[in-house]
PDB file of C-alpha atoms in Angstrom:
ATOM      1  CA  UNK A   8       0.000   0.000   0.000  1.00 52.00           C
ATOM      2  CA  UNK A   9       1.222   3.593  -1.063  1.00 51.00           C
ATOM      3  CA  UNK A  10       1.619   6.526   1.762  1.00 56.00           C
ATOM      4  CA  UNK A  11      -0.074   9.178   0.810  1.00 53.00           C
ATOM      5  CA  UNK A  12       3.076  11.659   0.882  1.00 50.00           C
ATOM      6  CA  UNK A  13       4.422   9.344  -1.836  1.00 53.00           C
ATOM      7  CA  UNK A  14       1.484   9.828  -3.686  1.00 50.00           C
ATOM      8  CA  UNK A  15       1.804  13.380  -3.543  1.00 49.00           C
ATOM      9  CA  UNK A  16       5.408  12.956  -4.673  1.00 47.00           C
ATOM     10  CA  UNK A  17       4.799  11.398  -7.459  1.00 49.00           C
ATOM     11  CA  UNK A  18       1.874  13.091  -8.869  1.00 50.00           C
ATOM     12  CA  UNK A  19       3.976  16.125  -8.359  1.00 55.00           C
ATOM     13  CA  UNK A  20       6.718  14.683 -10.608  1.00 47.00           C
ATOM     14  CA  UNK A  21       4.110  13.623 -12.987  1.00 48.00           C
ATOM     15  CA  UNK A  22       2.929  17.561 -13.193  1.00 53.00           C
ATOM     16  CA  UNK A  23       6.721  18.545 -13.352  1.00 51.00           C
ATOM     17  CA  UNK A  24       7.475  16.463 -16.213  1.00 50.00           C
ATOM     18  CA  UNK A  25       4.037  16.844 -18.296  1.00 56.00           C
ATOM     19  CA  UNK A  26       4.374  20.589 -17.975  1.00 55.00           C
ATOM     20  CA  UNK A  27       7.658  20.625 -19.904  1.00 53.00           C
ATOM     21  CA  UNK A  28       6.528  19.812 -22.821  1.00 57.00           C
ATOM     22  CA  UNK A  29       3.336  22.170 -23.067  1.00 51.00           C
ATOM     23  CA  UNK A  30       6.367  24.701 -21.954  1.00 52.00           C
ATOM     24  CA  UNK A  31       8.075  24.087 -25.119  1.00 57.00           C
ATOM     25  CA  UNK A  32       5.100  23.676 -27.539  1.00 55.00           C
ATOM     26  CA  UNK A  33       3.517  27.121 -26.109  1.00 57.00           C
ATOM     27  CA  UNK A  34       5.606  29.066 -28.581  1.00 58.00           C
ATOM     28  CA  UNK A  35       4.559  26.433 -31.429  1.00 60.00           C
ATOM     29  CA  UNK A  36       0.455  27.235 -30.296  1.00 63.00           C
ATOM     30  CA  UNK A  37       1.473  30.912 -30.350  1.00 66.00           C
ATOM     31  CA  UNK A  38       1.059  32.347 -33.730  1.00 71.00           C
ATOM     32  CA  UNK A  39       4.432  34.337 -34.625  1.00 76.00           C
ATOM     33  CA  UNK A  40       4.312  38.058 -36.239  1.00 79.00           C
ATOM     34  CA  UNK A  41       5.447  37.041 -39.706  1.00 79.00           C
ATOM     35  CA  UNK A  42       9.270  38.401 -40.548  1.00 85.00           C
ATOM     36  CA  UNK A  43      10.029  41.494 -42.208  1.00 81.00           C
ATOM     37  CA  UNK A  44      10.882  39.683 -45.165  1.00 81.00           C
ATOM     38  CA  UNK A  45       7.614  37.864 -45.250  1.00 85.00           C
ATOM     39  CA  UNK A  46       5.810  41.031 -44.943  1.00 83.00           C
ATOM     40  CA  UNK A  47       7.603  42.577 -47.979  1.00 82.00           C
ATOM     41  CA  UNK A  48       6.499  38.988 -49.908  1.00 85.00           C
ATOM     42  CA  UNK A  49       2.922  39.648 -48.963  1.00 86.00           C
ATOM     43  CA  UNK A  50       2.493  43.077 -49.477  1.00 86.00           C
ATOM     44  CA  UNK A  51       4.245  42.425 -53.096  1.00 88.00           C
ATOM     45  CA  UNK A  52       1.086  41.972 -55.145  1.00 90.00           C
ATOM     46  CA  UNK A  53       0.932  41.894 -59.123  1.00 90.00           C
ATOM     47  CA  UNK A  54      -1.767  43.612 -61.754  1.00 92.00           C
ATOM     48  CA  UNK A  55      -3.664  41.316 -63.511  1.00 90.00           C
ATOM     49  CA  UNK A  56      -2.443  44.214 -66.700  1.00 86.00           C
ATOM     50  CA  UNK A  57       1.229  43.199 -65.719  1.00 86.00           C
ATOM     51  CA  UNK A  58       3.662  45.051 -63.268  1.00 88.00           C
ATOM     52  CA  UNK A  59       3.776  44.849 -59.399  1.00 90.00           C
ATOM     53  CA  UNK A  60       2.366  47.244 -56.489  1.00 92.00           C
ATOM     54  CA  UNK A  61       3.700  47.429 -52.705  1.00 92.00           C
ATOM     55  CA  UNK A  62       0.397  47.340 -50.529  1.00 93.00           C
ATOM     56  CA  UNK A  63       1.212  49.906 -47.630  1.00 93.00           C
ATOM     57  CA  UNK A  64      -1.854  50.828 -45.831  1.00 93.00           C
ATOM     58  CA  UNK A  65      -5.028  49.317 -44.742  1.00 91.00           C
ATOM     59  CA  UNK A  66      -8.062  51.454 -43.528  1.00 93.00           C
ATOM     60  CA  UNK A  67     -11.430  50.023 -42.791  1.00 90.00           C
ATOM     61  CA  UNK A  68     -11.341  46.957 -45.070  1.00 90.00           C
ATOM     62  CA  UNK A  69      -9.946  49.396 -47.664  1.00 94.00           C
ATOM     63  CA  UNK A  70      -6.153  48.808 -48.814  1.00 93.00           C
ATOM     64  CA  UNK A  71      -3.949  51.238 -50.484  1.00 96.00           C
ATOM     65  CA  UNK A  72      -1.013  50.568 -52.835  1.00 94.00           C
ATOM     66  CA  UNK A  73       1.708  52.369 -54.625  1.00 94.00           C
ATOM     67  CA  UNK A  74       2.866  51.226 -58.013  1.00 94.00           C
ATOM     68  CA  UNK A  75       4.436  52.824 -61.491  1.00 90.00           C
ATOM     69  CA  UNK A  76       1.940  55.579 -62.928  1.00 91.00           C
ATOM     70  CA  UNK A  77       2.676  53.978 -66.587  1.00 88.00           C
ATOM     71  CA  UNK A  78       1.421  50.255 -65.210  1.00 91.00           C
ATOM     72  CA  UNK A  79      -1.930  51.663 -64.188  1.00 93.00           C
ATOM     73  CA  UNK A  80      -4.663  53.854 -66.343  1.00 93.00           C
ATOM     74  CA  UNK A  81      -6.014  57.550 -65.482  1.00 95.00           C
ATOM     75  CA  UNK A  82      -7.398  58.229 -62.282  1.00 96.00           C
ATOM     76  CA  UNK A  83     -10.958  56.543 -61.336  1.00 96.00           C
ATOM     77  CA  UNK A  84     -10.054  53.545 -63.244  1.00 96.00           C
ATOM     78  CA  UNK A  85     -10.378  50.506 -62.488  1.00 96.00           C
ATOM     79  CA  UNK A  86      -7.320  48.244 -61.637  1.00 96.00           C
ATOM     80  CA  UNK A  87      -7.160  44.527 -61.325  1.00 95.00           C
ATOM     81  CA  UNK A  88      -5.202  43.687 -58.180  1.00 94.00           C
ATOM     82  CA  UNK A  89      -4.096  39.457 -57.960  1.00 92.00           C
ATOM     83  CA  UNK A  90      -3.882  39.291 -53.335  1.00 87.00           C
ATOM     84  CA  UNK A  91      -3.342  35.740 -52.178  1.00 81.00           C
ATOM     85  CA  UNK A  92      -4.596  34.006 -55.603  1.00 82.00           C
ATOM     86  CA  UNK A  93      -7.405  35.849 -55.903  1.00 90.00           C
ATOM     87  CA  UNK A  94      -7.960  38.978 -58.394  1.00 92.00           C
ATOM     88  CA  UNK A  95      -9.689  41.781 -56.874  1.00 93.00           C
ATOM     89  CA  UNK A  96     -10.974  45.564 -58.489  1.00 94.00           C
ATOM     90  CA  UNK A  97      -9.229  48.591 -57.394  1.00 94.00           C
ATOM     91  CA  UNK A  98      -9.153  52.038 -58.466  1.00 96.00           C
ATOM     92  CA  UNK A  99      -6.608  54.494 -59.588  1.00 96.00           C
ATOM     93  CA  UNK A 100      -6.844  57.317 -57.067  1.00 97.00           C
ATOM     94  CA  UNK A 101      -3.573  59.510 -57.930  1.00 95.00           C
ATOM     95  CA  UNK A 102      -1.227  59.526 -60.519  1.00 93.00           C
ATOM     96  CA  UNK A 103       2.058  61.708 -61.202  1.00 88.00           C
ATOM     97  CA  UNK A 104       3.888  60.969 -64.644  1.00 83.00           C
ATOM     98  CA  UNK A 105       6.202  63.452 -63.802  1.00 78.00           C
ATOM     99  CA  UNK A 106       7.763  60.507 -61.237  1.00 80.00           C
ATOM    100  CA  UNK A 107       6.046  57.498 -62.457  1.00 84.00           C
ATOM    101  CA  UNK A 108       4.381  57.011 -59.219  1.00 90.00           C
ATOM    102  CA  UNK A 109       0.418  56.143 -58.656  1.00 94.00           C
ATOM    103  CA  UNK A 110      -1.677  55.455 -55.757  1.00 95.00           C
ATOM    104  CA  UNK A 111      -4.660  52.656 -56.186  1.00 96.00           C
ATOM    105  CA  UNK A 112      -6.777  51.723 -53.263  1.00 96.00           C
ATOM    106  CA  UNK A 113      -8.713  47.853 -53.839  1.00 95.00           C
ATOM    107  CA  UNK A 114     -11.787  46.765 -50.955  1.00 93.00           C
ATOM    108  CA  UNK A 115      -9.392  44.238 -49.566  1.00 90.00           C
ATOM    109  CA  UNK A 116      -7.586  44.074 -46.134  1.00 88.00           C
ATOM    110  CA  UNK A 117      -4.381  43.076 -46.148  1.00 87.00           C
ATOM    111  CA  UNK A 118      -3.050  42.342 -42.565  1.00 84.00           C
ATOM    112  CA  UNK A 119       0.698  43.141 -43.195  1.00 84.00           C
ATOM    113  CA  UNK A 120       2.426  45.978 -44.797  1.00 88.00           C
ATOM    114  CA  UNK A 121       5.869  47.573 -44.918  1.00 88.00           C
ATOM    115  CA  UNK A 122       6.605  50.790 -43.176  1.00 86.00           C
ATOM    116  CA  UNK A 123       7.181  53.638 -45.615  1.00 88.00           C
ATOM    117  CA  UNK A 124      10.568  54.972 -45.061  1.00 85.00           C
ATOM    118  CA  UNK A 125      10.198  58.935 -44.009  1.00 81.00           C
ATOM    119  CA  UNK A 126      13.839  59.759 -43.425  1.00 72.00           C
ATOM    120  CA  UNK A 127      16.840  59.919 -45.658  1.00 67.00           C
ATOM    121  CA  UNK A 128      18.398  56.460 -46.914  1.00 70.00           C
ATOM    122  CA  UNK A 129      21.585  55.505 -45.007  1.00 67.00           C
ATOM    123  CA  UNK A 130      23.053  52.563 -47.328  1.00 67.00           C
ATOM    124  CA  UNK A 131      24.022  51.418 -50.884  1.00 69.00           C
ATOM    125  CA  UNK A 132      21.980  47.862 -50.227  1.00 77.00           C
ATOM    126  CA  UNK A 133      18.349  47.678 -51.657  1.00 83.00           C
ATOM    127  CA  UNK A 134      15.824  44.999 -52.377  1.00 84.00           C
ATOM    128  CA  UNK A 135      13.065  44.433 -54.782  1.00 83.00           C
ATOM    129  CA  UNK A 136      10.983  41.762 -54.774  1.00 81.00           C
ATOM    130  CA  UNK A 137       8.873  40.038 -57.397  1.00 78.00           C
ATOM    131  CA  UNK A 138       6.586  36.612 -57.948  1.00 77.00           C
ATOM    132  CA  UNK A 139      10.477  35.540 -59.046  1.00 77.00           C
ATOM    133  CA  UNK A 140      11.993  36.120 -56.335  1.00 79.00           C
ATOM    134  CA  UNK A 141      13.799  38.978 -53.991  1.00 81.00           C
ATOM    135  CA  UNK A 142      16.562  40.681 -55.714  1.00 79.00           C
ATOM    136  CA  UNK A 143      19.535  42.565 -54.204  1.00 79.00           C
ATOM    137  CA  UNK A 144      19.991  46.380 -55.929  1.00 78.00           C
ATOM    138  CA  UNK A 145      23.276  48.246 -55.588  1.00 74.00           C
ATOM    139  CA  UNK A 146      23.140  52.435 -56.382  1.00 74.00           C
ATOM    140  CA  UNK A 147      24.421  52.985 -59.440  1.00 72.00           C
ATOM    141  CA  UNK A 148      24.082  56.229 -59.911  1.00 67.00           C
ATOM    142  CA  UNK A 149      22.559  58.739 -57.234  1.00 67.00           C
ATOM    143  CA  UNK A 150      21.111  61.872 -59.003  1.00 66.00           C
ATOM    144  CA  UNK A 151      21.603  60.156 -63.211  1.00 66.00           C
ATOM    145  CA  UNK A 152      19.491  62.193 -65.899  1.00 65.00           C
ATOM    146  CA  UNK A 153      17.448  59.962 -67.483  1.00 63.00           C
ATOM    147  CA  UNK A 154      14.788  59.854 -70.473  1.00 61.00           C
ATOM    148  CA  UNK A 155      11.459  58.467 -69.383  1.00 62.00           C
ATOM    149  CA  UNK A 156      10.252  56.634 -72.399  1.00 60.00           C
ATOM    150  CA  UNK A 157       6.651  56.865 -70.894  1.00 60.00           C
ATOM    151  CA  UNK A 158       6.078  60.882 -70.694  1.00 62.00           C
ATOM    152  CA  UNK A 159       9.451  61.532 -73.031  1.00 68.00           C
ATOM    153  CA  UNK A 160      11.039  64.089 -70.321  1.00 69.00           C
ATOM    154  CA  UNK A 161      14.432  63.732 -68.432  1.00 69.00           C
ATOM    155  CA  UNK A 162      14.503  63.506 -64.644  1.00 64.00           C
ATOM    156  CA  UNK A 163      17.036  63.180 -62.285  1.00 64.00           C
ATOM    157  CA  UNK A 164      16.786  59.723 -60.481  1.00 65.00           C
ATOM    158  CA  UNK A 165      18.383  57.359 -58.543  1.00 66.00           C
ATOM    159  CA  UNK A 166      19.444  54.280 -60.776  1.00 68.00           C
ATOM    160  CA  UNK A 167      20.050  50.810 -59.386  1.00 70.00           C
ATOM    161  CA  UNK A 168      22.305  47.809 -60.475  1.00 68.00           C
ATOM    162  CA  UNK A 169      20.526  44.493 -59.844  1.00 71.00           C
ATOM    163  CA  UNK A 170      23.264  42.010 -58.100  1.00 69.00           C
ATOM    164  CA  UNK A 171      21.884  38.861 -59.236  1.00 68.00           C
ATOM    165  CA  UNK A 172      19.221  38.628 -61.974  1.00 64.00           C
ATOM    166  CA  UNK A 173      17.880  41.120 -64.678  1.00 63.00           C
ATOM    167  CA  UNK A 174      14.419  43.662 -64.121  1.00 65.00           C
ATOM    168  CA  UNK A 175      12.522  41.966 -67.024  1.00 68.00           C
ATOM    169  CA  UNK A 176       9.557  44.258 -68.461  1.00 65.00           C
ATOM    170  CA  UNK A 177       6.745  43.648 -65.807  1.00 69.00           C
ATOM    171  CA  UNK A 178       8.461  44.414 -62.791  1.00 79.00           C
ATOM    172  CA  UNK A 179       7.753  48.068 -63.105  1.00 83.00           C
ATOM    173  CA  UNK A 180       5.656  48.984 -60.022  1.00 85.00           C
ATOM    174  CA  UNK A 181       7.103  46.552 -57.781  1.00 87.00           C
ATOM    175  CA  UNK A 182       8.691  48.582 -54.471  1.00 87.00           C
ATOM    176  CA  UNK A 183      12.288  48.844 -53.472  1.00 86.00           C
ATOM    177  CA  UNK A 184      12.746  48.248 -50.144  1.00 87.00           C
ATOM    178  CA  UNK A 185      16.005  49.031 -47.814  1.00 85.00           C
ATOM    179  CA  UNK A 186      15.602  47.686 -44.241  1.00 85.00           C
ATOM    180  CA  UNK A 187      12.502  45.952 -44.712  1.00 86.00           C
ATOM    181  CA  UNK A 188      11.131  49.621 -45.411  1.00 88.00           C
ATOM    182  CA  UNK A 189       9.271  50.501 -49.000  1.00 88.00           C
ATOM    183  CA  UNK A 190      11.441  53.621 -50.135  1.00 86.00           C
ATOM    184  CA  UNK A 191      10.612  53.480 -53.635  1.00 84.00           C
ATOM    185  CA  UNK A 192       9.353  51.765 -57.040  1.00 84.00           C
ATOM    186  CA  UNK A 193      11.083  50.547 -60.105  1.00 83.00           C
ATOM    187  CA  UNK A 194      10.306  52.313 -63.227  1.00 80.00           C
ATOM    188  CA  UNK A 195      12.091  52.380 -66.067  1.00 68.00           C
ATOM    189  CA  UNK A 196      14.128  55.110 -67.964  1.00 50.00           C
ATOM    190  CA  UNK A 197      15.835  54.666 -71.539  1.00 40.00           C
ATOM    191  CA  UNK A 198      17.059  50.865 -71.438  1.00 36.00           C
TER     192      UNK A 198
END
């Protein structure tokens, strides 16, 4: 017959050793904030016309996106936006030619987007990142005069070298990111 202290003992070390394991599969139950490169995937979207978009806001079940003026059409039309394998409709809300630059807003939420960078850019390392993959960038050229072959002006921009790959036509609209921040979009200029 068992004492009852030794029962007590060993339901204690029965507690003890059941209760390291739920320790260690807490963190597997808890779901994780996604990493700041996963973020940049997911807020990487395409158009259904071709060219890419950086999601960077979401407001009341409304998200907001930044892509290449020349990808999208005049403002109030529609856009087709591919999120997560699905196509959705957007709108054009704002478009400058003058930097290639366009807002579009689609009635979609989508949980995680990239900070904007607000500050001055401290490195020579840049990312974009496209349905092929993410692509180092290296400054080429800080302040180069080139011809847009959209609006047929010259502007002073800042031109990348990609590392590893080629920017194939479609990856205009697609953001550049530098420390997991969106700090601007490809576009293109005379080659």
């Amino acid at each position: 017959m068992t004492r009852p202290c030794e029962k007590f003992v060993a339901f204690s070390l029965l507690g003890a050793l059941i209760a390291v394991p739920l320790w260690l599969w807490i963190p597997l139950l808890t779901p994780q904030p996604p990493s700041q490169e996963e973020v940049m995937r997911r807020a990487s979207v395409r158009l259904a016309s071709g060219g890419g978009c950086t999601m960077i806001d979401t407001v009341g079940g409304t998200s907001y996106g930044v892509t290449a003026a020349h990808c999208v059409g005049k403002v109030g039309s529609k856009v087709e936006v591919v999120l997560d394998d699905k196509t959705v409709t957007g709108k054009v809300l704002s478009r400058d030619t003058d930097q290639d630059l366009a807002l579009i807003s689609v009635l979609a939420e989508v949980k995680h987007v990239p900070p904007v960078a607000t500050g001055p850019l401290h490195s020579k390392v840049f990312y974009t990142i496209n349905e092929r993959g993410k692509f180092e960038l290296g400054v080429k050229s800080e302040d180069e005069q080139r011809h847009d072959v959209v609006n047929r002006k010259i502007y002073a921009r800042r031109v990348f070298t990609v590392f590893e790959g080629v920017c194939r036509p479609g990856d205009s609209g697609t953001g550049v990111f530098q420390d997991g921040k969106l700090v601007g979009v490809v576009t293109h200029g005379d080659k």
